[in-house]
Amino acid sequence: MSLPPNPRQQLRALIRQRRKQLTPNQQQLAATQLVQQVLALPLIQQKQHIALYLANDGELDPYPLMQALWQQGKQLYLPVLHPFNAGYLLFVHYTPDTLLYPNRFGIPEPLPECHRVLPLRQLELIFTPLVAFDQAGNRLGMGGGFYDRTLAQLPKDSTCEVIGLAHSCQQVEAVPTEAWDIPLKQIITPEHMFEF
Ligand SMILES: Nc1ncnc2c1ncn2[C@@H]1O[C@H](COP(=O)(O)OP(=O)(O)OP(=O)(O)O)[C@@H](O)[C@H]1O
Ligand SMILES: [Mg+2]
């Protein structure tokens, strides 16, 4: 007996395929445009501890942005699969010299050494990857629930901002949501800054 198609899985597959069709030139241009978009944000001046990610699966590449932020003296962090708390992320300090090792999804990550892990409540800004987003700020990720679980742990009075990064081709009419999905208040594409 086959299961009925799940609209979230279908949308995820469609957008992942679309995203993977971007050429290296398009990816490079998008990554460069992202730097301008983010550096023009007034809030970036006030944020020192910032989480980003390493691009995978055709995601918008924040590496040129990271280089610009390092130049400004910002402290950057990468998500690492929590070694004991399955389904959660830790954020580990990342510098140009940090050694990276592939995790079980093949995504490079730093070692979760205690002295390099920043408690979630001390992060001031988190840039998340995503697969699809809509005009209400709903976010569909890769399907692991890692960001949903981790962001749900931010304290109620947290001033940490969470901003999604995506290519324009990842915008859809409506993302089918579930109760646990954490919507975003801000999403940045190479061309636009969306606020919801
Ligand atoms: N706060 C949470 N507590 C427990 N389980 C959760 C939580 N958030 C999500 N999950 C579980 O994670 C699974 C995947 O969720 P979902 O499809 O929303 O992932 P996603 O948003 O695409 O991934 P990600 O958050 O990693 O980008 C679901 O089965 C869901 O039950
Ligand atoms: Mg989700």
PDB file of C-alpha atoms and ligand atoms in Angstrom:
ATOM      1  CA  MET A   1       0.000   0.000   0.000  1.00  0.00           C
ATOM      2  CA  SER A   2       1.505   3.373  -0.957  1.00  0.00           C
ATOM      3  CA  LEU A   3       1.112   6.424   1.259  1.00  0.00           C
ATOM      4  CA  PRO A   4      -0.686   9.522  -0.117  1.00  0.00           C
ATOM      5  CA  PRO A   5       1.806  12.192  -1.288  1.00  0.00           C
ATOM      6  CA  ASN A   6       2.797  14.567   1.503  1.00  0.00           C
ATOM      7  CA  PRO A   7       2.520  18.190   0.272  1.00  0.00           C
ATOM      8  CA  ARG A   8       5.490  19.291   2.402  1.00  0.00           C
ATOM      9  CA  GLN A   9       7.714  16.571   0.982  1.00  0.00           C
ATOM     10  CA  GLN A  10       6.561  17.364  -2.547  1.00  0.00           C
ATOM     11  CA  LEU A  11       7.261  21.070  -2.130  1.00  0.00           C
ATOM     12  CA  ARG A  12      10.648  20.325  -0.555  1.00  0.00           C
ATOM     13  CA  ALA A  13      11.653  18.097  -3.470  1.00  0.00           C
ATOM     14  CA  LEU A  14      10.469  20.634  -6.055  1.00  0.00           C
ATOM     15  CA  ILE A  15      12.291  23.587  -4.529  1.00  0.00           C
ATOM     16  CA  ARG A  16      15.455  21.630  -3.794  1.00  0.00           C
ATOM     17  CA  GLN A  17      15.573  20.621  -7.443  1.00  0.00           C
ATOM     18  CA  ARG A  18      14.981  24.221  -8.548  1.00  0.00           C
ATOM     19  CA  ARG A  19      17.725  25.461  -6.226  1.00  0.00           C
ATOM     20  CA  LYS A  20      20.234  22.881  -7.452  1.00  0.00           C
ATOM     21  CA  GLN A  21      19.747  24.081 -11.021  1.00  0.00           C
ATOM     22  CA  LEU A  22      21.316  27.466 -10.259  1.00  0.00           C
ATOM     23  CA  THR A  23      24.654  27.683 -12.059  1.00  0.00           C
ATOM     24  CA  PRO A  24      27.948  28.344 -10.239  1.00  0.00           C
ATOM     25  CA  ASN A  25      27.906  31.859 -11.732  1.00  0.00           C
ATOM     26  CA  GLN A  26      24.385  32.520 -10.458  1.00  0.00           C
ATOM     27  CA  GLN A  27      25.386  31.185  -7.037  1.00  0.00           C
ATOM     28  CA  GLN A  28      28.461  33.404  -6.929  1.00  0.00           C
ATOM     29  CA  LEU A  29      26.519  36.503  -7.931  1.00  0.00           C
ATOM     30  CA  ALA A  30      23.820  35.728  -5.352  1.00  0.00           C
ATOM     31  CA  ALA A  31      26.432  35.290  -2.607  1.00  0.00           C
ATOM     32  CA  THR A  32      27.997  38.656  -3.501  1.00  0.00           C
ATOM     33  CA  GLN A  33      24.632  40.427  -3.565  1.00  0.00           C
ATOM     34  CA  LEU A  34      23.836  38.946  -0.165  1.00  0.00           C
ATOM     35  CA  VAL A  35      26.872  40.698   1.315  1.00  0.00           C
ATOM     36  CA  GLN A  36      25.501  44.088   0.220  1.00  0.00           C
ATOM     37  CA  GLN A  37      22.004  43.275   1.526  1.00  0.00           C
ATOM     38  CA  VAL A  38      23.238  42.238   4.959  1.00  0.00           C
ATOM     39  CA  LEU A  39      25.858  44.961   5.427  1.00  0.00           C
ATOM     40  CA  ALA A  40      23.140  47.539   4.691  1.00  0.00           C
ATOM     41  CA  LEU A  41      21.057  46.286   7.635  1.00  0.00           C
ATOM     42  CA  PRO A  42      21.226  48.782  10.516  1.00  0.00           C
ATOM     43  CA  LEU A  43      20.870  45.953  13.056  1.00  0.00           C
ATOM     44  CA  ILE A  44      24.105  44.327  11.967  1.00  0.00           C
ATOM     45  CA  GLN A  45      26.081  47.120  13.684  1.00  0.00           C
ATOM     46  CA  GLN A  46      24.715  46.091  17.089  1.00  0.00           C
ATOM     47  CA  LYS A  47      25.266  42.356  16.713  1.00  0.00           C
ATOM     48  CA  GLN A  48      28.577  40.765  17.670  1.00  0.00           C
ATOM     49  CA  HIS A  49      27.800  37.033  18.040  1.00  0.00           C
ATOM     50  CA  ILE A  50      26.306  35.801  14.793  1.00  0.00           C
ATOM     51  CA  ALA A  51      25.415  32.279  13.613  1.00  0.00           C
ATOM     52  CA  LEU A  52      25.596  31.391   9.939  1.00  0.00           C
ATOM     53  CA  TYR A  53      25.901  28.109   8.032  1.00  0.00           C
ATOM     54  CA  LEU A  54      27.984  26.533   5.287  1.00  0.00           C
ATOM     55  CA  ALA A  55      26.015  26.229   2.049  1.00  0.00           C
ATOM     56  CA  ASN A  56      24.848  22.751   1.089  1.00  0.00           C
ATOM     57  CA  ASP A  57      22.442  21.435  -1.539  1.00  0.00           C
ATOM     58  CA  GLY A  58      22.378  24.701  -3.532  1.00  0.00           C
ATOM     59  CA  GLU A  59      21.635  26.937  -0.527  1.00  0.00           C
ATOM     60  CA  LEU A  60      22.441  30.635  -0.762  1.00  0.00           C
ATOM     61  CA  ASP A  61      26.157  30.736   0.128  1.00  0.00           C
ATOM     62  CA  PRO A  62      26.945  32.999   3.096  1.00  0.00           C
ATOM     63  CA  TYR A  63      30.721  32.493   2.890  1.00  0.00           C
ATOM     64  CA  PRO A  64      31.541  35.876   1.274  1.00  0.00           C
ATOM     65  CA  LEU A  65      29.290  37.433   3.928  1.00  0.00           C
ATOM     66  CA  MET A  66      31.220  35.612   6.645  1.00  0.00           C
ATOM     67  CA  GLN A  67      34.487  37.009   5.278  1.00  0.00           C
ATOM     68  CA  ALA A  68      33.051  40.535   5.375  1.00  0.00           C
ATOM     69  CA  LEU A  69      31.785  40.006   8.939  1.00  0.00           C
ATOM     70  CA  TRP A  70      35.155  38.657  10.105  1.00  0.00           C
ATOM     71  CA  GLN A  71      36.743  41.802   8.680  1.00  0.00           C
ATOM     72  CA  GLN A  72      34.396  43.806  10.896  1.00  0.00           C
ATOM     73  CA  GLY A  73      35.577  41.835  13.920  1.00  0.00           C
ATOM     74  CA  LYS A  74      32.334  39.856  14.390  1.00  0.00           C
ATOM     75  CA  GLN A  75      32.361  36.501  16.185  1.00  0.00           C
ATOM     76  CA  LEU A  76      30.808  33.837  13.957  1.00  0.00           C
ATOM     77  CA  TYR A  77      29.312  30.453  14.842  1.00  0.00           C
ATOM     78  CA  LEU A  78      28.261  27.395  12.837  1.00  0.00           C
ATOM     79  CA  PRO A  79      25.508  24.916  13.661  1.00  0.00           C
ATOM     80  CA  VAL A  80      26.726  21.479  14.737  1.00  0.00           C
ATOM     81  CA  LEU A  81      24.527  18.431  15.326  1.00  0.00           C
ATOM     82  CA  HIS A  82      24.257  18.034  19.098  1.00  0.00           C
ATOM     83  CA  PRO A  83      26.325  14.978  20.099  1.00  0.00           C
ATOM     84  CA  PHE A  84      23.962  13.866  22.913  1.00  0.00           C
ATOM     85  CA  ASN A  85      20.713  15.760  22.463  1.00  0.00           C
ATOM     86  CA  ALA A  86      19.437  14.237  19.221  1.00  0.00           C
ATOM     87  CA  GLY A  87      17.581  16.612  16.920  1.00  0.00           C
ATOM     88  CA  TYR A  88      19.134  19.793  18.389  1.00  0.00           C
ATOM     89  CA  LEU A  89      21.905  22.088  17.171  1.00  0.00           C
ATOM     90  CA  LEU A  90      24.841  23.572  19.036  1.00  0.00           C
ATOM     91  CA  PHE A  91      26.518  26.734  17.789  1.00  0.00           C
ATOM     92  CA  VAL A  92      30.319  26.491  17.678  1.00  0.00           C
ATOM     93  CA  HIS A  93      32.792  29.346  17.234  1.00  0.00           C
ATOM     94  CA  TYR A  94      34.118  29.523  13.684  1.00  0.00           C
ATOM     95  CA  THR A  95      37.221  31.320  12.405  1.00  0.00           C
ATOM     96  CA  PRO A  96      39.032  31.003   9.050  1.00  0.00           C
ATOM     97  CA  ASP A  97      41.403  28.499  10.726  1.00  0.00           C
ATOM     98  CA  THR A  98      38.780  26.222  12.265  1.00  0.00           C
ATOM     99  CA  LEU A  99      39.102  22.603  11.134  1.00  0.00           C
ATOM    100  CA  LEU A 100      35.899  21.076   9.789  1.00  0.00           C
ATOM    101  CA  TYR A 101      34.737  17.456   9.674  1.00  0.00           C
ATOM    102  CA  PRO A 102      31.746  16.085   7.720  1.00  0.00           C
ATOM    103  CA  ASN A 103      28.731  15.206   9.886  1.00  0.00           C
ATOM    104  CA  ARG A 104      26.363  12.317   9.126  1.00  0.00           C
ATOM    105  CA  PHE A 105      24.685  14.373   6.391  1.00  0.00           C
ATOM    106  CA  GLY A 106      28.088  15.066   4.821  1.00  0.00           C
ATOM    107  CA  ILE A 107      27.938  18.728   5.902  1.00  0.00           C
ATOM    108  CA  PRO A 108      31.269  20.051   7.250  1.00  0.00           C
ATOM    109  CA  GLU A 109      31.163  21.202  10.856  1.00  0.00           C
ATOM    110  CA  PRO A 110      33.624  22.176  13.591  1.00  0.00           C
ATOM    111  CA  LEU A 111      34.168  19.868  16.578  1.00  0.00           C
ATOM    112  CA  PRO A 112      31.763  20.663  19.437  1.00  0.00           C
ATOM    113  CA  GLU A 113      34.543  21.465  21.927  1.00  0.00           C
ATOM    114  CA  CYS A 114      33.032  22.853  25.132  1.00  0.00           C
ATOM    115  CA  HIS A 115      35.060  26.065  25.179  1.00  0.00           C
ATOM    116  CA  ARG A 116      34.001  26.870  21.611  1.00  0.00           C
ATOM    117  CA  VAL A 117      30.256  26.294  22.085  1.00  0.00           C
ATOM    118  CA  LEU A 118      28.225  29.463  22.646  1.00  0.00           C
ATOM    119  CA  PRO A 119      25.066  28.990  24.713  1.00  0.00           C
ATOM    120  CA  LEU A 120      22.037  29.687  22.499  1.00  0.00           C
ATOM    121  CA  ARG A 121      20.896  32.612  24.680  1.00  0.00           C
ATOM    122  CA  GLN A 122      24.165  34.434  24.008  1.00  0.00           C
ATOM    123  CA  LEU A 123      23.692  34.453  20.232  1.00  0.00           C
ATOM    124  CA  GLU A 124      22.516  37.855  19.014  1.00  0.00           C
ATOM    125  CA  LEU A 125      21.665  37.004  15.414  1.00  0.00           C
ATOM    126  CA  ILE A 126      21.024  33.697  13.659  1.00  0.00           C
ATOM    127  CA  PHE A 127      20.936  33.370   9.886  1.00  0.00           C
ATOM    128  CA  THR A 128      19.116  30.165   8.944  1.00  0.00           C
ATOM    129  CA  PRO A 129      19.098  28.316   5.671  1.00  0.00           C
ATOM    130  CA  LEU A 130      15.718  27.173   4.359  1.00  0.00           C
ATOM    131  CA  VAL A 131      14.195  25.276   1.451  1.00  0.00           C
ATOM    132  CA  ALA A 132      10.988  27.259   0.840  1.00  0.00           C
ATOM    133  CA  PHE A 133       9.362  30.380   2.257  1.00  0.00           C
ATOM    134  CA  ASP A 134       6.151  32.294   1.634  1.00  0.00           C
ATOM    135  CA  GLN A 135       4.873  35.853   2.013  1.00  0.00           C
ATOM    136  CA  ALA A 136       3.909  35.257   5.632  1.00  0.00           C
ATOM    137  CA  GLY A 137       7.430  34.244   6.659  1.00  0.00           C
ATOM    138  CA  ASN A 138       6.600  30.541   6.944  1.00  0.00           C
ATOM    139  CA  ARG A 139       9.688  28.412   6.587  1.00  0.00           C
ATOM    140  CA  LEU A 140      10.168  24.894   5.265  1.00  0.00           C
ATOM    141  CA  GLY A 141      13.585  23.428   6.041  1.00  0.00           C
ATOM    142  CA  MET A 142      15.332  20.247   4.954  1.00  0.00           C
ATOM    143  CA  GLY A 143      12.974  18.156   7.074  1.00  0.00           C
ATOM    144  CA  GLY A 144      15.038  17.355  10.155  1.00  0.00           C
ATOM    145  CA  GLY A 145      13.335  19.829  12.478  1.00  0.00           C
ATOM    146  CA  PHE A 146      16.767  20.900  13.776  1.00  0.00           C
ATOM    147  CA  TYR A 147      16.168  24.652  13.580  1.00  0.00           C
ATOM    148  CA  ASP A 148      12.563  24.314  14.781  1.00  0.00           C
ATOM    149  CA  ARG A 149      13.630  22.404  17.901  1.00  0.00           C
ATOM    150  CA  THR A 150      16.638  24.604  18.618  1.00  0.00           C
ATOM    151  CA  LEU A 151      14.914  27.972  18.047  1.00  0.00           C
ATOM    152  CA  ALA A 152      12.009  26.830  20.255  1.00  0.00           C
ATOM    153  CA  GLN A 153      14.563  26.880  23.108  1.00  0.00           C
ATOM    154  CA  LEU A 154      15.293  30.610  22.773  1.00  0.00           C
ATOM    155  CA  PRO A 155      14.124  32.325  25.965  1.00  0.00           C
ATOM    156  CA  LYS A 156      10.811  34.246  25.654  1.00  0.00           C
ATOM    157  CA  ASP A 157      12.563  37.558  26.349  1.00  0.00           C
ATOM    158  CA  SER A 158      15.406  36.860  23.905  1.00  0.00           C
ATOM    159  CA  THR A 159      16.489  39.758  21.716  1.00  0.00           C
ATOM    160  CA  CYS A 160      18.148  37.342  19.285  1.00  0.00           C
ATOM    161  CA  GLU A 161      17.017  38.030  15.724  1.00  0.00           C
ATOM    162  CA  VAL A 162      16.473  35.113  13.345  1.00  0.00           C
ATOM    163  CA  ILE A 163      16.802  35.876   9.646  1.00  0.00           C
ATOM    164  CA  GLY A 164      16.246  33.373   6.831  1.00  0.00           C
ATOM    165  CA  LEU A 165      18.505  33.412   3.779  1.00  0.00           C
ATOM    166  CA  ALA A 166      17.242  32.153   0.420  1.00  0.00           C
ATOM    167  CA  HIS A 167      17.393  32.506  -3.325  1.00  0.00           C
ATOM    168  CA  SER A 168      14.386  34.221  -4.937  1.00  0.00           C
ATOM    169  CA  CYS A 169      13.412  30.929  -6.605  1.00  0.00           C
ATOM    170  CA  GLN A 170      12.671  29.508  -3.147  1.00  0.00           C
ATOM    171  CA  GLN A 171       9.680  31.807  -2.607  1.00  0.00           C
ATOM    172  CA  VAL A 172       6.354  30.023  -2.992  1.00  0.00           C
ATOM    173  CA  GLU A 173       2.688  31.039  -2.723  1.00  0.00           C
ATOM    174  CA  ALA A 174       2.095  29.210   0.562  1.00  0.00           C
ATOM    175  CA  VAL A 175       4.166  26.845   2.687  1.00  0.00           C
ATOM    176  CA  PRO A 176       1.993  24.127   4.291  1.00  0.00           C
ATOM    177  CA  THR A 177       2.794  24.604   7.982  1.00  0.00           C
ATOM    178  CA  GLU A 178       2.750  22.408  11.072  1.00  0.00           C
ATOM    179  CA  ALA A 179       2.310  23.480  14.690  1.00  0.00           C
ATOM    180  CA  TRP A 180       6.029  23.175  15.495  1.00  0.00           C
ATOM    181  CA  ASP A 181       7.290  25.290  12.568  1.00  0.00           C
ATOM    182  CA  ILE A 182       8.900  28.532  13.725  1.00  0.00           C
ATOM    183  CA  PRO A 183       8.003  31.334  11.288  1.00  0.00           C
ATOM    184  CA  LEU A 184      10.569  33.994  10.433  1.00  0.00           C
ATOM    185  CA  LYS A 185      10.109  37.752  10.861  1.00  0.00           C
ATOM    186  CA  GLN A 186      12.744  38.511   8.264  1.00  0.00           C
ATOM    187  CA  ILE A 187      14.039  36.786   5.130  1.00  0.00           C
ATOM    188  CA  ILE A 188      16.804  38.098   2.894  1.00  0.00           C
ATOM    189  CA  THR A 189      17.270  37.122  -0.740  1.00  0.00           C
ATOM    190  CA  PRO A 190      19.978  38.557  -3.007  1.00  0.00           C
ATOM    191  CA  GLU A 191      17.359  40.996  -4.359  1.00  0.00           C
ATOM    192  CA  HIS A 192      15.053  41.693  -1.416  1.00  0.00           C
ATOM    193  CA  MET A 193      14.667  42.142   2.293  1.00  0.00           C
ATOM    194  CA  PHE A 194      11.301  40.758   3.424  1.00  0.00           C
ATOM    195  CA  GLU A 195       9.792  41.723   6.771  1.00  0.00           C
ATOM    196  CA  PHE A 196       6.672  39.949   7.995  1.00  0.00           C
TER     197      PHE A 196
HETATM  198  N1  LIG B   1      10.069  21.812  18.826  1.00  0.00           N
HETATM  199  C1  LIG B   1      10.039  20.515  18.424  1.00  0.00           C
HETATM  200  N2  LIG B   1       9.997  19.523  19.344  1.00  0.00           N
HETATM  201  C2  LIG B   1       9.980  18.238  18.947  1.00  0.00           C
HETATM  202  N3  LIG B   1       9.980  17.823  17.667  1.00  0.00           N
HETATM  203  C3  LIG B   1       9.999  18.761  16.716  1.00  0.00           C
HETATM  204  C4  LIG B   1      10.034  20.158  17.043  1.00  0.00           C
HETATM  205  N4  LIG B   1      10.071  20.852  15.891  1.00  0.00           N
HETATM  206  C5  LIG B   1      10.060  19.942  14.889  1.00  0.00           C
HETATM  207  N5  LIG B   1      10.012  18.701  15.379  1.00  0.00           N
HETATM  208  C6  LIG B   1       9.966  17.458  14.582  1.00  0.00           C
HETATM  209  O1  LIG B   1      10.918  17.525  13.533  1.00  0.00           O
HETATM  210  C7  LIG B   1      10.397  16.865  12.382  1.00  0.00           C
HETATM  211  C8  LIG B   1      10.737  17.673  11.153  1.00  0.00           C
HETATM  212  O2  LIG B   1      10.115  18.959  11.223  1.00  0.00           O
HETATM  213  P1  LIG B   1       9.991  19.863   9.927  1.00  0.00           P
HETATM  214  O3  LIG B   1       9.421  19.057   8.799  1.00  0.00           O
HETATM  215  O4  LIG B   1       9.247  21.105  10.303  1.00  0.00           O
HETATM  216  O5  LIG B   1      11.518  20.173   9.621  1.00  0.00           O
HETATM  217  P2  LIG B   1      12.124  21.463   8.890  1.00  0.00           P
HETATM  218  O6  LIG B   1      11.565  22.733   9.422  1.00  0.00           O
HETATM  219  O7  LIG B   1      11.971  21.232   7.441  1.00  0.00           O
HETATM  220  O8  LIG B   1      13.642  21.286   9.297  1.00  0.00           O
HETATM  221  P3  LIG B   1      14.680  22.287  10.001  1.00  0.00           P
HETATM  222  O9  LIG B   1      14.030  22.899  11.224  1.00  0.00           O
HETATM  223  O10 LIG B   1      15.834  21.397  10.374  1.00  0.00           O
HETATM  224  O11 LIG B   1      15.053  23.304   9.002  1.00  0.00           O
HETATM  225  C9  LIG B   1       8.910  16.696  12.595  1.00  0.00           C
HETATM  226  O12 LIG B   1       8.630  15.323  12.627  1.00  0.00           O
HETATM  227  C10 LIG B   1       8.621  17.338  13.921  1.00  0.00           C
HETATM  228  O13 LIG B   1       7.730  16.571  14.690  1.00  0.00           O
HETATM  229 MG    MG B   2       9.756  23.120  10.199  1.00  0.00          MG
END
